[in-house]
mmCIF file of C-alpha atoms in Angstrom:
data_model
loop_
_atom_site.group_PDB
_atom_site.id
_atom_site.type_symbol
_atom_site.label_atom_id
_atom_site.label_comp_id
_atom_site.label_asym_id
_atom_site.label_seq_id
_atom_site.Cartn_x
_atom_site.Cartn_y
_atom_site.Cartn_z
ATOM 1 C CA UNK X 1 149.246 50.757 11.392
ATOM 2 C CA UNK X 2 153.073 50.219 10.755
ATOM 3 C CA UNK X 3 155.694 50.783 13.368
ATOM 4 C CA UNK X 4 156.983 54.393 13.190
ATOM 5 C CA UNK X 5 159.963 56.698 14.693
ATOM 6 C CA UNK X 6 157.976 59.609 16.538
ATOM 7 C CA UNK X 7 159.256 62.973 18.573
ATOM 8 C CA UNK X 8 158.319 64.179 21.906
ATOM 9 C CA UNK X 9 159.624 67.841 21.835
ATOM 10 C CA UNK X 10 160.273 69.570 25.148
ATOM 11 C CA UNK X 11 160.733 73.402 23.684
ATOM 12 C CA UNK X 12 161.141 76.930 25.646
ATOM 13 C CA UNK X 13 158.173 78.792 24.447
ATOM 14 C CA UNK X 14 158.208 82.952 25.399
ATOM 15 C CA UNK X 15 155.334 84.485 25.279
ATOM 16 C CA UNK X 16 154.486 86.734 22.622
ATOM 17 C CA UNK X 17 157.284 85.878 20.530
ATOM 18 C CA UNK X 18 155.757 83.655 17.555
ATOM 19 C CA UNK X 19 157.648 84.311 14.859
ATOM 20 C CA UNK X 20 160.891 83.612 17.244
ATOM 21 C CA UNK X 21 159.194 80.512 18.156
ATOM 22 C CA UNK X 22 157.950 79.363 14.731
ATOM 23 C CA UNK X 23 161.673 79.701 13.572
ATOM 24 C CA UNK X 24 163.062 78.104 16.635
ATOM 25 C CA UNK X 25 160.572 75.214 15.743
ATOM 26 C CA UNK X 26 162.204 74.376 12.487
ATOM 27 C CA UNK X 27 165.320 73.251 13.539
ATOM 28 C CA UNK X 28 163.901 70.781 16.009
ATOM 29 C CA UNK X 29 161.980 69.872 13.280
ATOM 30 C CA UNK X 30 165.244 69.112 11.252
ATOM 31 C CA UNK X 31 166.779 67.090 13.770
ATOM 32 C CA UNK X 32 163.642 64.938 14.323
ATOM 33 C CA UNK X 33 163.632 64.214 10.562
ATOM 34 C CA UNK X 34 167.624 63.646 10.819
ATOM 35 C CA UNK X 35 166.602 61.060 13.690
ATOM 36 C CA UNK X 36 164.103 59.064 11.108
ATOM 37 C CA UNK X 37 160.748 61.006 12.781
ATOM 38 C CA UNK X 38 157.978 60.509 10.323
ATOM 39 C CA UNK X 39 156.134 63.221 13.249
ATOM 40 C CA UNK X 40 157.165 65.713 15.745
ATOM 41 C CA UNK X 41 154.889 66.744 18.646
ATOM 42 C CA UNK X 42 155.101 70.139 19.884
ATOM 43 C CA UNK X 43 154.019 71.194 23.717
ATOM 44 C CA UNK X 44 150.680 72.827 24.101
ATOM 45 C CA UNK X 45 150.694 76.291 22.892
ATOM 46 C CA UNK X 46 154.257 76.189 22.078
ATOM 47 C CA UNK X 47 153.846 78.940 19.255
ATOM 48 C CA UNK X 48 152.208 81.491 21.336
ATOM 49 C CA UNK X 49 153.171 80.793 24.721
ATOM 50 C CA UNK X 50 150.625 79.540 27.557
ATOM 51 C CA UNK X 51 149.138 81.963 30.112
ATOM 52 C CA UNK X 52 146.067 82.430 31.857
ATOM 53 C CA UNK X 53 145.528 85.922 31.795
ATOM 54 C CA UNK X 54 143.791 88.471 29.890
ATOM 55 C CA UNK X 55 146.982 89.604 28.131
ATOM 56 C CA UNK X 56 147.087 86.394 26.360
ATOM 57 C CA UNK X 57 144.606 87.137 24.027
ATOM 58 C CA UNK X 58 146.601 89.438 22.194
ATOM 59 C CA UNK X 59 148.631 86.696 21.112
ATOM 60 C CA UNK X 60 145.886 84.581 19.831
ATOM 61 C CA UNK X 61 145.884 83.572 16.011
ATOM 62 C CA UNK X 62 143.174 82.745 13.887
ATOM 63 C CA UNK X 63 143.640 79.456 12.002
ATOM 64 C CA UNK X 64 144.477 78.521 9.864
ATOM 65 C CA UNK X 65 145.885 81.413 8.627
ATOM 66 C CA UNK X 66 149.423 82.774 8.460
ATOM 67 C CA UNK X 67 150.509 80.420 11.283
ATOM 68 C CA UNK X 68 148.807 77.563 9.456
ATOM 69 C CA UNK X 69 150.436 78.454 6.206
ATOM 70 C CA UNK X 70 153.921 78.396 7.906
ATOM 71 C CA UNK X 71 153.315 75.100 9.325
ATOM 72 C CA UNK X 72 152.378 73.464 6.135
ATOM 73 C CA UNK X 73 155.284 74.868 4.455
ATOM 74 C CA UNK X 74 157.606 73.568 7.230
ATOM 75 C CA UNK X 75 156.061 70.069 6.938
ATOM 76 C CA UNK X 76 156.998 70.140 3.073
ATOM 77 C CA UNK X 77 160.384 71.431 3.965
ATOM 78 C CA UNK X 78 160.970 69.022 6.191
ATOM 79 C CA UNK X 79 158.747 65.854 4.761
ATOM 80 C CA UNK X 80 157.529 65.505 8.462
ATOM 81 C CA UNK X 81 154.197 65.613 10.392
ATOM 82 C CA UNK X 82 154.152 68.653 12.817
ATOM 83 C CA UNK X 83 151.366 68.931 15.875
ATOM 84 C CA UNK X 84 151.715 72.223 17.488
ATOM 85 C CA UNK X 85 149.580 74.665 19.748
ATOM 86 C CA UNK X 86 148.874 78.178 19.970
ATOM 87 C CA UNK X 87 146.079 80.431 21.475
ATOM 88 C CA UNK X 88 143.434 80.261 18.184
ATOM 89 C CA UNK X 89 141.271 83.468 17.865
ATOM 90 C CA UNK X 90 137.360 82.283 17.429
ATOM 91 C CA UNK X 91 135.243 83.794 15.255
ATOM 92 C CA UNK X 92 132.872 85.072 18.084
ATOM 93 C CA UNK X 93 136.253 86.563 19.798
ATOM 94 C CA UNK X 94 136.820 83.662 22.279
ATOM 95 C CA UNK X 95 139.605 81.675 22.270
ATOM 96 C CA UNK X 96 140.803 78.043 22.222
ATOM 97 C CA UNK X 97 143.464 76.348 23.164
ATOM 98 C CA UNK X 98 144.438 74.786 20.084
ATOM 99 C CA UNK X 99 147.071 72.252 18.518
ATOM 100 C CA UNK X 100 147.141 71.546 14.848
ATOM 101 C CA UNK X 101 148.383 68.895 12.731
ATOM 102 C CA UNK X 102 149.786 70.210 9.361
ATOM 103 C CA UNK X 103 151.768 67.253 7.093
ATOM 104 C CA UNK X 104 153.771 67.118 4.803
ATOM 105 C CA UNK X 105 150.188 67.340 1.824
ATOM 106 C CA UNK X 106 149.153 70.192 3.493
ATOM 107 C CA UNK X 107 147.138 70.671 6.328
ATOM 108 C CA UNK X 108 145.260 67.752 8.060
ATOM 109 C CA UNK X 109 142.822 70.180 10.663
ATOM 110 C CA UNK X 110 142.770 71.085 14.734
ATOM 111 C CA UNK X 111 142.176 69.923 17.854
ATOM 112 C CA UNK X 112 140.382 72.312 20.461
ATOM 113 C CA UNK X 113 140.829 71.620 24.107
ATOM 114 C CA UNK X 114 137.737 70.594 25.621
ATOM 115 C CA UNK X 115 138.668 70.463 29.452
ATOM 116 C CA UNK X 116 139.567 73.553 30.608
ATOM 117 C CA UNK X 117 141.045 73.502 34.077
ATOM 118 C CA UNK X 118 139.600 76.046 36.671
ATOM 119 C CA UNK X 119 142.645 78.462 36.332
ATOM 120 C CA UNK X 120 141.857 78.588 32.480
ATOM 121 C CA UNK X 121 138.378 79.495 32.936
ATOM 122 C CA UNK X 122 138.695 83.062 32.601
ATOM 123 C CA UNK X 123 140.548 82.795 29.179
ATOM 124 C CA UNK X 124 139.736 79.927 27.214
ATOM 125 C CA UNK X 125 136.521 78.600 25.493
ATOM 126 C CA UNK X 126 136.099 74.863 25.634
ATOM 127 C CA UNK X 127 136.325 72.699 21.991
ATOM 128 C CA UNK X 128 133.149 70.479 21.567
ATOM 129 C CA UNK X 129 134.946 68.124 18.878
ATOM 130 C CA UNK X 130 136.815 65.038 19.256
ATOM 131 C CA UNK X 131 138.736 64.546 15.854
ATOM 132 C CA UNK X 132 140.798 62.145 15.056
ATOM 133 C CA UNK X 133 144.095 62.700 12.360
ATOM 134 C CA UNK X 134 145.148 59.815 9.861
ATOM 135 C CA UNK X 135 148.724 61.151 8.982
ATOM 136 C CA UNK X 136 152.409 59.268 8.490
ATOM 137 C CA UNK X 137 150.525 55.876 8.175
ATOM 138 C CA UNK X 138 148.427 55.800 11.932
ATOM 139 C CA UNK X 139 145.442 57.238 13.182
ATOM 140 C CA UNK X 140 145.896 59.489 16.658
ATOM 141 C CA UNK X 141 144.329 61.436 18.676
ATOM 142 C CA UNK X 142 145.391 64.524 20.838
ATOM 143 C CA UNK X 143 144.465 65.519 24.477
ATOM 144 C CA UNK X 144 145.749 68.474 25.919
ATOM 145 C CA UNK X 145 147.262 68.612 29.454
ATOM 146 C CA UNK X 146 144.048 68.649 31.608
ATOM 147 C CA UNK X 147 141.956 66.407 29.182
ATOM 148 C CA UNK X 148 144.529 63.579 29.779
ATOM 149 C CA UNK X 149 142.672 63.501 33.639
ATOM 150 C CA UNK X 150 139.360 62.279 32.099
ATOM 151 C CA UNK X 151 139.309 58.489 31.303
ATOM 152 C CA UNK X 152 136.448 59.011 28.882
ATOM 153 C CA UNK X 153 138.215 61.208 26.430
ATOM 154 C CA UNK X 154 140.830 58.108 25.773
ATOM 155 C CA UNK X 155 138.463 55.776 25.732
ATOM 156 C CA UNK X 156 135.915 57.541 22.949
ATOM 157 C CA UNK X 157 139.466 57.855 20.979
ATOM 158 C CA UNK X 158 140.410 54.329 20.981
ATOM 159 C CA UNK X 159 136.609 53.768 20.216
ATOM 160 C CA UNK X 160 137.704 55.803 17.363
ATOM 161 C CA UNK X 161 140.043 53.561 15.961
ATOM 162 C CA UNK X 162 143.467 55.446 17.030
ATOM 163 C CA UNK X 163 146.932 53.537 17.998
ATOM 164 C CA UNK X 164 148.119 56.550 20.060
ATOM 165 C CA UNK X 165 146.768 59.399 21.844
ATOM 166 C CA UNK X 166 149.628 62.532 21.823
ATOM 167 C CA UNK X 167 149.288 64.373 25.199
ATOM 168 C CA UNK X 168 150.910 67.883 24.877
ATOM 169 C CA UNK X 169 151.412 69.715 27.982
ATOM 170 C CA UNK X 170 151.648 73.188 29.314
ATOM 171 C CA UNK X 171 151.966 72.302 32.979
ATOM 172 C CA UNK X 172 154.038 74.785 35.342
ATOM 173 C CA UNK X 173 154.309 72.994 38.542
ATOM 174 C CA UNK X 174 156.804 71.059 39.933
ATOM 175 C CA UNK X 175 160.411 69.847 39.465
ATOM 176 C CA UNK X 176 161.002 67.411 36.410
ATOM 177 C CA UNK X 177 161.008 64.964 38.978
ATOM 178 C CA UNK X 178 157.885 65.838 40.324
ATOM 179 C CA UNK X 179 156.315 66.285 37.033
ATOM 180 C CA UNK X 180 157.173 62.986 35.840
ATOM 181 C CA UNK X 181 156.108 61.042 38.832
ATOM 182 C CA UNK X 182 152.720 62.842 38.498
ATOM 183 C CA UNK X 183 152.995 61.842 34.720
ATOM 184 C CA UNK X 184 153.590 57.704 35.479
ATOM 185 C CA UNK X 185 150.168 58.142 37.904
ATOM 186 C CA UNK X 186 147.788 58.584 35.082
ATOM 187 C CA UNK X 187 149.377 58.340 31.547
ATOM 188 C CA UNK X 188 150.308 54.738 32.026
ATOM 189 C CA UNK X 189 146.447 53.888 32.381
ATOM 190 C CA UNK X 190 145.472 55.751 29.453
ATOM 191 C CA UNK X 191 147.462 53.796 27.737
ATOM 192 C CA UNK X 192 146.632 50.467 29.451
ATOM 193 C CA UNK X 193 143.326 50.859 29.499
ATOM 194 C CA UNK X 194 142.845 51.491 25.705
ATOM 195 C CA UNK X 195 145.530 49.147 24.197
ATOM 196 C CA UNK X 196 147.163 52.614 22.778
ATOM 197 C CA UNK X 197 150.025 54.410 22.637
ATOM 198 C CA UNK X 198 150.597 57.274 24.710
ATOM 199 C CA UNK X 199 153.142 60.460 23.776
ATOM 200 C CA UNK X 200 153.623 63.333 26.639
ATOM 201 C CA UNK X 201 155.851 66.529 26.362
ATOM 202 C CA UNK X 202 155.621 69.573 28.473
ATOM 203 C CA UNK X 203 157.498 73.002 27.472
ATOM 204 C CA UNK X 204 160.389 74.021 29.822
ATOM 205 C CA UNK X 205 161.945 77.201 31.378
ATOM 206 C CA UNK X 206 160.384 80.460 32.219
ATOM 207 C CA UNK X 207 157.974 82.187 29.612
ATOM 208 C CA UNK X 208 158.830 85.526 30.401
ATOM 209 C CA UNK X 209 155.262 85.788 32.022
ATOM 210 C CA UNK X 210 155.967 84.488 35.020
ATOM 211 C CA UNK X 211 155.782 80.803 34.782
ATOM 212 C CA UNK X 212 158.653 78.301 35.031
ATOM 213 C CA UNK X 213 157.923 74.893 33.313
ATOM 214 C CA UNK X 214 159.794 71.651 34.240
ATOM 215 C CA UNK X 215 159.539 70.185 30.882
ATOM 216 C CA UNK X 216 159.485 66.396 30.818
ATOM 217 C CA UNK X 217 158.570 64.088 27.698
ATOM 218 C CA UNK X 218 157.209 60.281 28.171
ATOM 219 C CA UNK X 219 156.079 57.577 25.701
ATOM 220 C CA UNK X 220 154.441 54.661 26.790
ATOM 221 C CA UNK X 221 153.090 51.446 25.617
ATOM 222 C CA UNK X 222 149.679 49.861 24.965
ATOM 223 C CA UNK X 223 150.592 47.701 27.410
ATOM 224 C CA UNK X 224 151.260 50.656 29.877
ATOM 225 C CA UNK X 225 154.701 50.193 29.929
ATOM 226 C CA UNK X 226 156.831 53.115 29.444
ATOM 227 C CA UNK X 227 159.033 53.048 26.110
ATOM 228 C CA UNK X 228 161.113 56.488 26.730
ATOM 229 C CA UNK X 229 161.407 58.892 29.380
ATOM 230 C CA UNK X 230 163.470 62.300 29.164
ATOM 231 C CA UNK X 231 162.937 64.427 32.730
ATOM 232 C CA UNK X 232 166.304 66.275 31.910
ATOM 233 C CA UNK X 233 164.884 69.234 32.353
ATOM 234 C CA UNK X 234 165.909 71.020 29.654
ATOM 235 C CA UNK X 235 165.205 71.525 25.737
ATOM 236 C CA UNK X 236 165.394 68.682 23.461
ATOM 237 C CA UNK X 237 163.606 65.196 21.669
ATOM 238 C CA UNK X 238 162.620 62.234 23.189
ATOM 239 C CA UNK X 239 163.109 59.657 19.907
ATOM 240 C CA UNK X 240 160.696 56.300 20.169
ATOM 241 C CA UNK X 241 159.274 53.591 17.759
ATOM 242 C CA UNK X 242 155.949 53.066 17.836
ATOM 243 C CA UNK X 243 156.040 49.347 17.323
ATOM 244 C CA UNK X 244 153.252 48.109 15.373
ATOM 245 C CA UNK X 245 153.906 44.276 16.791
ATOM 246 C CA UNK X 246 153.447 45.289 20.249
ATOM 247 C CA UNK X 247 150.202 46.830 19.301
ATOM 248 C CA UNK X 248 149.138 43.615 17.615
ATOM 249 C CA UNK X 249 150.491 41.753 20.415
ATOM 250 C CA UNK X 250 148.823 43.417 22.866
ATOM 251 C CA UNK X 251 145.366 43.590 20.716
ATOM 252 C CA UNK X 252 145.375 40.091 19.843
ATOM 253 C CA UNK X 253 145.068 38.952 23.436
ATOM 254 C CA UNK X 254 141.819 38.673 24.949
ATOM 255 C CA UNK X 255 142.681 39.054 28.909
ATOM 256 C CA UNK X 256 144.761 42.824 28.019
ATOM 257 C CA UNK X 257 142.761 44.247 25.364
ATOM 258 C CA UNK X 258 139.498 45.186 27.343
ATOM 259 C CA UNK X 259 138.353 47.648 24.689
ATOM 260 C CA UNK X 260 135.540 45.458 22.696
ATOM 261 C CA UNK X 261 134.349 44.044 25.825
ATOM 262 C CA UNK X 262 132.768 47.247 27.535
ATOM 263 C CA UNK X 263 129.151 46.786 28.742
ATOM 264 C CA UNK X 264 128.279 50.858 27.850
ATOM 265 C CA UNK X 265 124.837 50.291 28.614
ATOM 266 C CA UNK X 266 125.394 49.531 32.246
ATOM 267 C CA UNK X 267 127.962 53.004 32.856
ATOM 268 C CA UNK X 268 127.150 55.716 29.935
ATOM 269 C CA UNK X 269 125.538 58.182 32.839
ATOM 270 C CA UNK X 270 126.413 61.334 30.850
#
C-alpha cells in the first residue's frame, strides 16, 4: 500500500430519483478529485434510495447494466475510484443491497450485503460473497451498515489482505450526534482489532419516503484512533490520508497487531 487522499461522502439520496442522483453524484465526484481523492465512497444505496418496503423494488437495477455503464464512464471522467449502492435486481427477482466499485479501467465488480437487519428482511436477499477490490494502489473491503456489527466480517477481510474496510451507511435513527457516538462504539474496534483502516458515511435528510437520515462520515485509524470526523449534519466530503506509515507502524509492532497471532482452532464455532 501507499498513503492515499480518500472521500467519505455524506449525500441526500430521494428515492426513486436515479438519474437525479447519478447526476448529483458527479459533481461530488469533481470536488473529491479537485481535493487530490484517488476514491470517493458513496452511502449505501445512494443511487436508488434506501427503504424497506415493497415499493422499493421498483427501483432496483440490474448490474451492471446502465447504472454500471454510467459509473465507469464517470470514473474515466473524473480519473477517480467511485463505490456506490443501489437496490440490484437478481436474476431470480430478489434483491440485494448492493455497492459497486467502478475505476477509472472500467469496472472492478460488487459487493452484496450479507447481514440483513430484521427490518430488511422482508425486502432484501442476503450476499454470500466476501470480495475484496484492489483499486487506486490498496486492497479494501466494504461492509454495509449492519455488517459493520459482526466482528467476523472484519476480521475474514483483514485475513484477506485489505488496509481498510469502507463502511457505507443507510442508518435513519438518531441526531448526528447520536449517530456518531453510536459510530465511535464499534467502528473504532474494527479498526483496532484488524490493524485497518476504517471509512464510515451515512446519507442525510429525508428521502421523500419517510425517513430522515442524520448523515455523519468518520475515518479512523489502524490503531483505532479516529483521523476525521464530519457530524455536520448536512451534505458534503470528509477529506483524509490514508497514511501508509501508520499502517506499517502499527503492523510492525508485535503487542498492537494481533492479527497473525489468532488461535482459530480454539474459537471457529461456525
Amino acid at each position: 500500500m501507499h498513503s492515499i487522499r480518500i472521500a467519505a461522502a455524506i449525500f441526500h439520496a430521494p428515492r426513486n430519483q436515479v438519474r437525479a442522483n447519478l447526476d448529483r453524484m458527479e459533481s461530488w465526484v469533481a470536488a473529491a478529485r479537485r481535493e487530490g481523492a484517488a476514491i470517493i465512497c458513496f452511502p449505501e444505496m445512494n443511487i436508488t434510495g434506501y427503504g424497506v418496503d415493497a415499493g422499493l423494488r421498483r427501483s432496483a437495477e440490474p448490474l451492471p447494466g446502465a447504472i454500471g455503464e454510467r459509473l465507469c464512464a464517470m470514473a474515466r471522467r473524473q480519473a477517480t475510484v467511485i463505490l456506490a449502492g443501489l437496490a440490484e435486481q437478481a436474476a431470480d427477482g430478489g434483491v440485494f443491497a448492493s455497492h459497486v466499485v467502478a475505476a477509472p479501467e472500467g469496472w472492478r465488480g460488487v459487493y452484496r450485503k450479507l447481514h440483513i437487519a430484521p427490518p430488511e428482511s422482508a425486502v432484501f436477499t442476503a450476499g454470500r460473497n466476501v470480495p475484496v477490490f484492489d483499486a487506486a494502489g490498496i486492497r479494501f473491503g466494504i461492509e454495509l451498515c449492519y455488517d459493520a456489527h459482526f466482528p467476523d466480517l472484519s476480521t475474514r477481510l483483514a485475513l484477506q489482505g485489505v488496509h481498510a474496510i469502507f463502511m457505507p451507511h443507510a442508518s435513519p435513527r438518531g441526531t448526528p450526534e447520536e449517530k456518531r457516538a453510536a459510530w465511535m462504539r464499534h467502528l473504532p474496534a474494527r479498526a483496532f482489532d484488524n490493524g485497518v483502516f476504517v471509512v464510515a458515511c451515512n446519507q442525510t435528510g429525508d428521502n421523500g419516503a419517510g425517513l430522515v437520515f442524520p448523515g455523519v462520515a468518520l475515518v479512523f485509524g489502524p490503531d483505532g484512533r479516529l483521523i476525521a470526523a464530519d457530524a455536520a449534519g448536512r451534505e458534503g466530503l470528509l477529506l483524509a490520508t490514508l497514511d501508509a506509515e501508520l499502517l506499517a507502524a502499527v503492523r510492525r509492532l508485535a503487542m498492537r497487531y494481533f492479527l497473525p497471532h489468532r488461535r482459530p482452532e480454539l474459537y471457529d464455532l461456525h
